[in-house]
Coordinates of C-alpha atoms and ligand atoms in Angstrom, one line a residue:
M110 CA -27.2 9.1 -67.0
P111 CA -28.8 10.9 -63.9
P112 CA -31.0 13.1 -65.6
S113 CA -31.4 16.6 -63.0
L114 CA -33.6 16.8 -60.7
T115 CA -36.8 18.6 -61.9
L116 CA -38.8 20.6 -58.8
Q117 CA -42.1 22.5 -59.6
F118 CA -42.4 25.4 -57.8
L119 CA -44.7 28.5 -58.1
R120 CA -43.3 31.8 -59.0
F121 CA -43.7 35.1 -57.2
H122 CA -40.9 37.1 -56.7
I123 CA -41.1 40.9 -58.6
P124 CA -37.9 42.9 -58.6
T125 CA -38.9 46.7 -57.7
S126 CA -38.0 49.8 -57.2
S127 CA -27.9 59.8 -47.2
P128 CA -26.3 61.7 -44.7
F129 CA -22.9 60.4 -43.6
L130 CA -21.7 60.0 -39.9
L131 CA -19.2 58.2 -38.7
T132 CA -17.9 57.2 -35.1
R133 CA -18.2 59.1 -31.8
C134 CA -16.0 57.2 -30.2
S135 CA -12.3 58.4 -30.1
T136 CA -10.6 57.3 -33.2
T137 CA -7.4 56.2 -30.4
A138 CA -9.8 53.9 -28.6
V139 CA -11.7 52.6 -32.1
A140 CA -7.8 51.7 -33.7
A141 CA -6.4 50.2 -30.1
A142 CA -9.7 48.6 -30.7
V143 CA -9.7 47.2 -33.3
S144 CA -5.6 46.1 -33.7
Q145 CA -6.3 43.6 -30.3
S146 CA -10.2 42.3 -31.2
E147 CA -8.7 41.2 -35.0
S148 CA -8.1 38.3 -34.0
S149 CA -11.7 36.6 -33.2
L150 CA -12.6 38.4 -36.3
S151 CA -10.0 37.3 -38.6
K152 CA -10.9 34.1 -36.9
A153 CA -14.9 33.7 -37.7
M154 CA -14.0 35.4 -41.3
D155 CA -11.1 32.5 -42.0
R156 CA -13.7 30.7 -44.8
L157 CA -13.5 33.6 -46.9
A158 CA -10.5 33.6 -48.9
G159 CA -10.6 37.3 -50.2
N160 CA -13.8 39.9 -49.4
A161 CA -16.5 38.7 -48.9
H162 CA -18.8 39.5 -52.5
L163 CA -22.1 40.9 -50.1
M164 CA -22.4 41.8 -46.7
I165 CA -26.5 42.0 -45.3
V166 CA -26.4 42.9 -42.0
S167 CA -30.1 43.2 -41.0
D168 CA -32.7 44.0 -38.0
L169 CA -34.2 40.8 -36.7
D170 CA -37.7 41.8 -35.5
H171 CA -40.2 42.5 -38.5
T172 CA -37.3 42.5 -40.8
M173 CA -35.4 38.6 -41.1
V174 CA -38.5 38.2 -38.9
D175 CA -42.1 38.1 -39.7
H176 CA -44.2 37.8 -36.4
H177 CA -47.6 38.6 -38.9
D178 CA -46.6 35.6 -41.2
P179 CA -46.8 31.8 -38.9
E180 CA -45.2 30.2 -41.7
N181 CA -42.5 32.0 -41.7
L182 CA -42.6 31.5 -46.0
S183 CA -40.0 34.3 -46.8
L184 CA -37.7 34.2 -44.4
L185 CA -37.6 30.4 -45.8
R186 CA -37.1 32.0 -48.7
F187 CA -34.2 34.3 -47.9
N188 CA -32.7 31.0 -46.2
A189 CA -32.6 29.2 -49.6
L190 CA -31.6 31.9 -51.4
W191 CA -28.4 32.4 -48.9
E192 CA -27.4 28.7 -48.4
S193 CA -27.5 28.6 -52.0
K194 CA -26.2 31.1 -53.3
Y195 CA -24.0 33.1 -50.6
R196 CA -23.3 31.6 -47.8
S197 CA -19.4 30.7 -49.6
N198 CA -18.9 33.9 -50.0
S199 CA -20.5 36.2 -48.7
L200 CA -21.4 37.4 -44.8
L201 CA -24.0 37.3 -42.8
V202 CA -24.9 39.9 -39.6
F203 CA -28.2 40.1 -37.9
S204 CA -27.9 43.2 -35.5
T205 CA -31.3 42.8 -33.1
G206 CA -32.1 45.0 -30.7
R207 CA -32.2 41.8 -28.5
S208 CA -30.1 41.1 -26.2
P209 CA -28.3 37.3 -26.2
T210 CA -31.0 35.8 -23.7
L211 CA -34.3 37.0 -25.9
Y212 CA -32.0 36.5 -29.1
K213 CA -31.5 33.1 -28.7
E214 CA -35.2 32.3 -27.3
L215 CA -36.0 33.8 -31.3
R216 CA -33.8 31.4 -32.8
K217 CA -35.6 28.7 -31.2
E218 CA -39.5 29.5 -32.0
K219 CA -38.0 31.1 -35.4
P220 CA -36.0 29.1 -39.2
M221 CA -33.3 31.4 -38.6
L222 CA -30.0 30.7 -40.1
T223 CA -26.9 30.8 -38.4
P224 CA -25.0 34.6 -38.8
D225 CA -21.5 34.8 -39.3
I226 CA -21.8 38.2 -37.2
T227 CA -24.1 38.5 -34.3
I228 CA -25.0 42.8 -33.1
M229 CA -27.3 42.5 -29.7
S230 CA -27.9 44.8 -27.6
V231 CA -29.2 48.0 -30.2
G232 CA -24.7 47.8 -30.8
T233 CA -24.0 47.4 -27.6
E234 CA -22.5 43.3 -27.8
I235 CA -20.7 42.4 -31.0
T236 CA -20.3 38.4 -31.2
Y237 CA -17.9 36.1 -33.5
G238 CA -19.1 32.4 -35.3
N239 CA -21.1 29.5 -33.8
S240 CA -19.4 30.0 -30.4
M241 CA -21.0 34.2 -30.0
V242 CA -16.8 34.5 -28.8
P243 CA -17.5 38.2 -27.5
D244 CA -15.5 41.6 -29.1
D245 CA -13.6 42.4 -25.6
G246 CA -11.9 45.6 -28.3
W247 CA -16.0 46.3 -28.9
V248 CA -17.1 46.1 -24.9
E249 CA -13.8 48.7 -23.8
C250 CA -14.6 51.4 -26.6
L251 CA -17.6 51.6 -25.0
N252 CA -17.1 52.2 -21.9
Q253 CA -14.9 55.0 -23.0
K254 CA -17.2 58.4 -21.3
W255 CA -20.3 55.8 -20.3
D256 CA -21.2 55.4 -16.0
R257 CA -24.6 53.0 -15.8
N258 CA -25.1 54.5 -12.6
I259 CA -26.1 58.2 -13.7
V260 CA -28.6 57.1 -16.0
S261 CA -30.2 54.4 -13.9
E262 CA -30.4 58.1 -11.9
E263 CA -31.5 60.3 -13.9
T264 CA -33.9 57.6 -15.7
R265 CA -35.3 56.9 -12.0
K266 CA -36.8 60.6 -11.5
L267 CA -39.4 59.7 -14.3
R268 CA -41.9 58.5 -14.2
E269 CA -43.7 57.8 -17.2
L270 CA -40.4 55.4 -17.9
T271 CA -41.4 52.4 -17.8
L272 CA -38.0 49.5 -17.3
Q273 CA -37.9 46.9 -19.5
S274 CA -36.9 43.3 -17.8
D275 CA -33.6 42.7 -16.5
T276 CA -32.9 40.2 -19.4
E277 CA -33.0 43.4 -21.4
Q278 CA -30.8 45.7 -19.6
R279 CA -27.2 44.9 -20.0
P280 CA -23.9 47.1 -19.7
H281 CA -24.3 49.8 -22.5
K282 CA -27.6 49.7 -22.5
V283 CA -30.8 50.6 -19.8
S284 CA -34.1 50.2 -21.4
F285 CA -37.7 51.1 -20.6
Y286 CA -41.0 51.7 -22.6
V287 CA -42.8 55.3 -22.8
Q288 CA -46.1 56.1 -24.2
K289 CA -46.0 56.8 -28.2
D290 CA -47.0 60.2 -27.2
K291 CA -44.7 61.7 -24.6
A292 CA -41.6 60.1 -26.4
Q293 CA -40.5 63.4 -27.7
D294 CA -40.8 65.6 -24.4
I295 CA -39.0 62.4 -22.2
M296 CA -36.6 62.3 -24.7
Q297 CA -36.4 66.0 -24.8
S298 CA -35.9 66.2 -20.6
L299 CA -33.7 63.2 -20.6
S300 CA -30.9 65.1 -22.8
T301 CA -30.7 67.6 -20.9
R302 CA -30.3 66.0 -17.7
F303 CA -27.5 64.1 -19.5
K304 CA -25.9 67.1 -20.7
E305 CA -25.6 68.4 -17.1
R306 CA -24.6 65.9 -15.6
G307 CA -22.0 65.2 -18.5
L308 CA -22.3 62.5 -19.9
D309 CA -23.0 61.8 -23.1
V310 CA -25.4 59.5 -24.1
K311 CA -27.7 58.2 -27.3
I312 CA -31.2 57.8 -26.7
I313 CA -33.3 56.0 -29.0
Y314 CA -36.7 55.4 -29.5
S315 CA -37.9 53.0 -31.5
G316 CA -41.4 50.2 -32.1
G317 CA -43.3 52.8 -31.1
M318 CA -42.9 51.9 -27.2
D319 CA -39.0 51.2 -26.5
L320 CA -36.1 54.3 -25.1
D321 CA -33.1 52.8 -25.1
I322 CA -30.2 55.1 -23.6
L323 CA -26.1 53.2 -24.9
P324 CA -23.5 55.0 -25.3
Q325 CA -22.8 57.7 -27.7
G326 CA -20.6 56.0 -29.6
A327 CA -22.7 52.8 -29.5
G328 CA -25.5 51.9 -31.7
K329 CA -26.0 49.1 -34.7
G330 CA -24.8 52.3 -36.6
Q331 CA -21.2 52.6 -35.2
A332 CA -21.1 48.6 -34.8
L333 CA -20.9 48.8 -38.0
A334 CA -18.7 50.9 -38.8
Y335 CA -16.5 49.3 -35.9
L336 CA -16.6 46.4 -38.6
H337 CA -15.6 48.1 -41.5
K338 CA -13.2 49.3 -40.6
K339 CA -11.9 46.3 -38.7
F340 CA -12.2 44.2 -41.7
K341 CA -10.3 47.3 -43.7
A342 CA -7.5 46.8 -41.8
E343 CA -7.4 43.2 -42.9
G344 CA -7.4 44.1 -46.4
K345 CA -11.1 42.4 -46.3
L346 CA -13.6 45.2 -46.8
P347 CA -16.9 43.7 -48.5
K348 CA -17.3 45.2 -52.1
N349 CA -21.2 45.5 -51.2
T350 CA -22.8 45.9 -47.8
L351 CA -26.9 46.2 -47.3
V352 CA -28.4 47.1 -44.1
C353 CA -32.4 46.3 -43.8
G354 CA -34.2 47.7 -40.9
D355 CA -38.0 48.7 -40.0
S356 CA -37.3 50.3 -37.1
G357 CA -35.6 53.4 -35.4
N358 CA -33.1 51.8 -33.8
D359 CA -32.2 50.7 -37.6
A360 CA -32.1 54.4 -39.1
E361 CA -27.7 54.8 -37.9
L362 CA -27.5 51.7 -40.1
F363 CA -28.6 54.2 -42.9
T364 CA -25.3 56.1 -41.9
I365 CA -23.2 54.6 -42.9
P366 CA -21.0 55.7 -46.2
D367 CA -21.2 53.6 -49.1
V368 CA -24.2 51.0 -47.8
H369 CA -27.0 49.9 -50.0
G370 CA -30.2 50.6 -48.0
V371 CA -33.2 48.3 -47.4
M372 CA -36.0 49.8 -45.5
V373 CA -38.6 46.9 -45.6
S374 CA -42.3 47.5 -46.2
N375 CA -43.7 47.7 -43.1
A376 CA -41.4 50.2 -41.6
Q377 CA -42.1 52.1 -38.7
E378 CA -43.4 55.6 -38.8
E379 CA -40.5 56.2 -37.1
L380 CA -38.1 55.1 -39.5
L381 CA -40.1 56.7 -42.6
Q382 CA -40.2 59.6 -40.3
W383 CA -36.6 59.6 -39.6
H384 CA -35.5 58.9 -43.9
A385 CA -38.3 61.6 -45.3
A386 CA -35.8 63.9 -43.4
N387 CA -32.7 62.7 -43.4
A388 CA -31.6 60.8 -45.8
K389 CA -34.5 60.9 -49.1
S390 CA -31.7 62.1 -51.6
N391 CA -30.1 59.0 -51.4
P392 CA -30.5 56.5 -54.2
K393 CA -28.8 53.6 -52.4
I394 CA -31.8 53.7 -50.3
I395 CA -34.6 52.6 -51.1
H396 CA -38.2 51.7 -49.3
A397 CA -40.0 47.9 -50.1
T398 CA -43.3 46.8 -50.7
E399 CA -42.5 44.1 -50.1
R400 CA -42.6 42.6 -46.3
C401 CA -39.9 41.5 -44.3
A402 CA -37.4 39.1 -45.8
A403 CA -39.4 39.3 -48.9
G404 CA -37.8 43.5 -49.1
I405 CA -34.2 41.9 -48.2
I406 CA -34.5 39.4 -51.2
Q407 CA -36.2 42.8 -52.8
A408 CA -33.2 44.9 -52.8
I409 CA -31.0 43.0 -53.3
G410 CA -32.4 42.6 -57.1
H411 CA -32.8 46.2 -57.1
F412 CA -29.6 47.4 -56.6
K413 CA -28.2 44.3 -59.0
L414 CA -25.7 42.7 -55.8
G415 CA -26.4 39.2 -56.8
P416 CA -28.9 36.6 -57.3
S417 CA -32.3 37.3 -56.6
T418 CA -34.3 34.5 -56.9
S419 CA -35.0 32.0 -53.9
P420 CA -34.7 28.6 -54.9
R421 CA -37.9 28.1 -53.6
D422 CA -39.7 30.5 -56.2
V423 CA -38.3 28.4 -59.6
T424 CA -39.5 26.3 -61.6
D425 CA -38.2 23.4 -64.0
S426 CA -36.4 25.5 -66.5
S427 CA -34.4 27.5 -64.1
D428 CA -31.8 24.3 -63.8
A429 CA -30.8 24.3 -67.3
K430 CA -28.9 28.4 -67.1
M431 CA -26.7 26.8 -64.2
E432 CA -23.3 27.3 -65.7
T433 CA -20.9 25.1 -63.5
F434 CA -22.2 22.1 -60.3
D435 CA -23.0 23.5 -57.8
P436 CA -22.1 21.8 -54.5
A437 CA -24.6 24.2 -52.1
Y438 CA -27.3 24.2 -54.3
E439 CA -27.8 20.5 -54.4
V440 CA -28.3 20.6 -51.5
V441 CA -30.8 23.0 -51.0
K442 CA -32.7 22.1 -53.9
F443 CA -32.9 18.2 -52.8
Y444 CA -34.0 19.0 -48.8
L445 CA -36.9 22.1 -50.8
F446 CA -37.8 18.6 -53.1
Y447 CA -38.2 16.7 -49.2
E448 CA -40.6 19.8 -48.2
R449 CA -42.7 19.5 -50.6
W450 CA -42.9 15.4 -51.0
R451 CA -44.2 14.8 -47.7
R452 CA -46.9 18.2 -47.9
A453 CA -48.0 16.6 -51.4
E454 CA -46.6 19.9 -53.3
V455 CA -45.3 18.3 -56.5
E456 CA -46.9 15.9 -58.4
Q457 CA -46.3 12.3 -56.7
T458 CA -44.8 10.3 -60.3
E459 CA -42.7 7.8 -60.3
Q460 CA -40.2 10.5 -62.5
Y461 CA -39.7 11.5 -59.5
L462 CA -38.2 8.7 -57.8
A463 CA -37.0 7.3 -60.4
N464 CA -34.5 10.8 -60.7
L465 CA -34.0 10.7 -57.5
K466 CA -32.7 6.7 -57.6
A467 CA -30.7 7.9 -60.8
V468 CA -29.0 11.1 -58.8
C469 CA -27.9 8.7 -56.0
S470 CA -24.6 6.2 -56.2
P471 CA -25.6 3.1 -57.0
S472 CA -23.4 1.7 -54.2
G473 CA -24.0 5.2 -51.8
I474 CA -24.2 4.3 -48.3
F475 CA -26.4 6.8 -45.9
I476 CA -25.2 6.2 -42.2
H477 CA -28.4 7.3 -39.9
P478 CA -27.6 9.7 -36.3
S479 CA -28.6 6.3 -34.9
G480 CA -25.8 4.8 -36.0
S481 CA -27.3 2.1 -38.6
E482 CA -26.4 2.2 -42.6
Q483 CA -28.1 2.2 -45.6
L484 CA -27.8 2.4 -48.8
L485 CA -29.0 5.7 -50.1
R486 CA -30.8 4.3 -52.9
D487 CA -33.0 2.4 -50.5
C488 CA -33.1 4.9 -47.9
L489 CA -34.5 7.3 -50.7
S490 CA -37.9 4.8 -51.9
S491 CA -39.4 5.1 -48.0
L492 CA -40.0 8.4 -50.0
R493 CA -42.9 6.6 -51.7
T494 CA -44.8 6.0 -48.3
C495 CA -44.8 9.1 -46.8
Y496 CA -46.2 11.0 -49.6
G497 CA -48.7 13.6 -48.9
D498 CA -47.6 12.5 -44.7
K499 CA -47.1 16.3 -43.8
Q500 CA -50.0 17.4 -45.7
G501 CA -52.0 20.5 -44.4
K502 CA -49.2 20.3 -42.0
Q503 CA -46.7 22.2 -40.6
F504 CA -43.7 20.8 -42.2
R505 CA -40.4 22.9 -42.9
V506 CA -37.6 21.8 -44.0
W507 CA -34.5 24.0 -44.3
V508 CA -30.8 24.1 -44.1
D509 CA -28.5 26.4 -42.5
Q510 CA -24.1 26.6 -42.7
V511 CA -24.3 25.2 -46.4
L512 CA -20.5 24.8 -47.1
A513 CA -18.8 23.2 -50.0
Q514 CA -14.9 22.3 -50.4
Q515 CA -13.7 21.0 -53.6
V516 CA -12.0 17.4 -52.4
G517 CA -10.9 16.1 -56.1
S518 CA -10.9 16.6 -59.4
D519 CA -15.2 16.0 -59.3
S520 CA -16.0 15.5 -55.8
W521 CA -17.4 17.5 -53.3
L522 CA -17.0 17.6 -49.5
V523 CA -20.8 19.7 -48.7
K524 CA -20.6 20.2 -44.7
F525 CA -24.6 21.7 -43.1
K526 CA -27.0 22.0 -40.6
K527 CA -30.3 19.8 -42.3
W528 CA -33.4 21.5 -39.8
E529 CA -36.8 19.6 -39.4
Q530 CA -39.5 21.7 -37.4
S531 CA -42.5 19.4 -37.9
G532 CA -45.6 21.8 -35.3
E533 CA -43.8 22.2 -32.4
E534 CA -40.8 19.8 -32.9
R535 CA -37.6 20.3 -34.5
Q536 CA -34.9 18.2 -35.1
C537 CA -31.2 18.8 -36.8
C538 CA -28.5 16.6 -37.7
L539 CA -25.2 17.7 -38.7
T540 CA -24.6 16.6 -42.2
T541 CA -22.4 16.2 -44.9
A542 CA -22.7 14.7 -47.9
L543 CA -19.9 13.6 -50.1
L544 CA -21.4 14.5 -54.2
S545 CA -19.4 13.5 -57.4
S546 CA -20.3 14.9 -61.3
K547 CA -18.5 12.0 -62.0
D548 CA -19.8 11.3 -65.6
V549 CA -22.2 13.8 -65.9
T550 CA -23.2 16.8 -67.0
V551 CA -23.6 19.6 -65.4
T552 CA -28.0 20.6 -66.3
E553 CA -28.2 16.6 -65.1
G554 CA -26.8 17.5 -61.2
L555 CA -24.4 16.1 -58.8
T556 CA -24.2 12.2 -57.8
W557 CA -24.0 11.7 -54.1
V558 CA -22.0 9.2 -53.4
H559 CA -22.4 9.2 -49.6
V560 CA -23.8 10.6 -46.5
H561 CA -23.2 10.9 -42.6
Q562 CA -25.8 12.1 -40.4
T563 CA -24.9 12.8 -36.6
W564 CA -27.7 14.4 -34.1
L565 CA -26.7 18.6 -33.8
D566 CA -26.6 18.6 -29.9
G567 CA -30.3 19.2 -28.3
A568 CA -31.5 18.6 -30.7
G569 CA -31.7 14.8 -30.8
P570 CA -34.0 12.0 -31.6
N571 CA -37.7 13.4 -29.8
S572 CA -40.7 10.6 -29.7
Q573 CA -42.8 12.6 -32.0
S574 CA -41.4 12.3 -35.2
S575 CA -39.0 9.4 -37.1
W576 CA -36.3 10.6 -39.2
L577 CA -36.0 9.9 -42.6
F578 CA -32.4 11.9 -44.2
Ligands
GLC206 C1 -35.9 44.7 -28.9 C2 -35.0 44.8 -26.8 C3 -35.4 45.5 -26.2 C4 -35.0 47.0 -27.2 C5 -35.7 47.4 -28.6 C6 -35.5 48.1 -29.6 O1 -37.1 44.4 -28.3 O2 -34.8 44.0 -26.7 O3 -34.3 45.5 -24.6 O4 -36.1 47.6 -26.0 O5 -35.3 45.8 -29.0 O6 -34.1 48.5 -29.5
MG207 MG1 -36.6 45.6 -36.2

């Protein structure tokens, strides 16, 4: 009988503890856009049979991603929680001020998951799925009453405005830097000038330095309202929505009806001031005591939106609480152990190796991305020699898009991307694993029957590090 794989982890999760406005983009334009682009939405959401349990709409810089934490610990904790408990029934939406160019750069720098929907350029660009299919309906909606030339003409007259890089100038977004002490006056004067020219635009100040000019119907909040409308039209409105942010361009996320919201502990002054003036009495919005992604986890717990303990924070006993077989959890847990074994953060005991061996089917096969075949059990034996080889080094392992499909009365096919970062080097394998519950109990955990890996395009083998599994 394979005993369950027990992991000894630190526990450091401490759960603690509006005014509404809707789309200004004309209702008919939105309705037309909604029906036009329904197909891209439903295609991306096909894997969800019904309503999403939870939709997280999160800003990236200083919210999901902590730029002051080179270890990316809270992000990795969130990732493990999302993949083990939410990926299969929920929706992850990233909503960033970054253009597609800078967004893709961030994804290369940080261990980020793949979102179901990506909203970029301060709510002016919406894309779906891994291939980031753009929502053309949204573009059409934003074209209404927008004249980029007038924006350029009027802003050129103000010397206090410094244009941001070319990548950040987008069809429905013109962006500048403005000194904090000048921001209020500049915004006022711009607003008057645009009014005189008959242009209805939105001016947003974020992070104490960025000034964005967008169509009035754009912005992170309007983009979310648009998505909600589309989901509603399909009868797939998520049961709960949690919005997460830290700066000025996130404020309008908190104005969307019925959403829960978290301002992370490190939120900017401009967001906190906006909250104090506009949303103080809304109990569905909290200011977390935790930074960035840890604040998001805290909010999930505070609002009781679902499990809020990351597998990265659990101790041995937690497995005992499981009521059903959980293939996604099994995968997350396995690779977490693998990371900790190589970092020497678990004890080096024969018992662990024996346990691992026991969760592999005796005839189970592992197909390495190079194409070579090995018995799963032999492959695990190689762990013996690499205990602690990454001790004190930057070595992290995370899994992305873990999706399990039951393929028999006692078997699951689990597909996921397994990432490994060692120093600056990153590698990723598309992984398919067959797990079985035959002859085991829930507490013992599933048996690994077959594992097959292939390199993800562009993240294949490198000279520096070898790939175990
Ligand atoms: C991101 C964008 C920038 C924008 C800022 C605030 O940093 O790159 O263009 O001004 O977000 O929205
Ligand atoms: Mg931010």
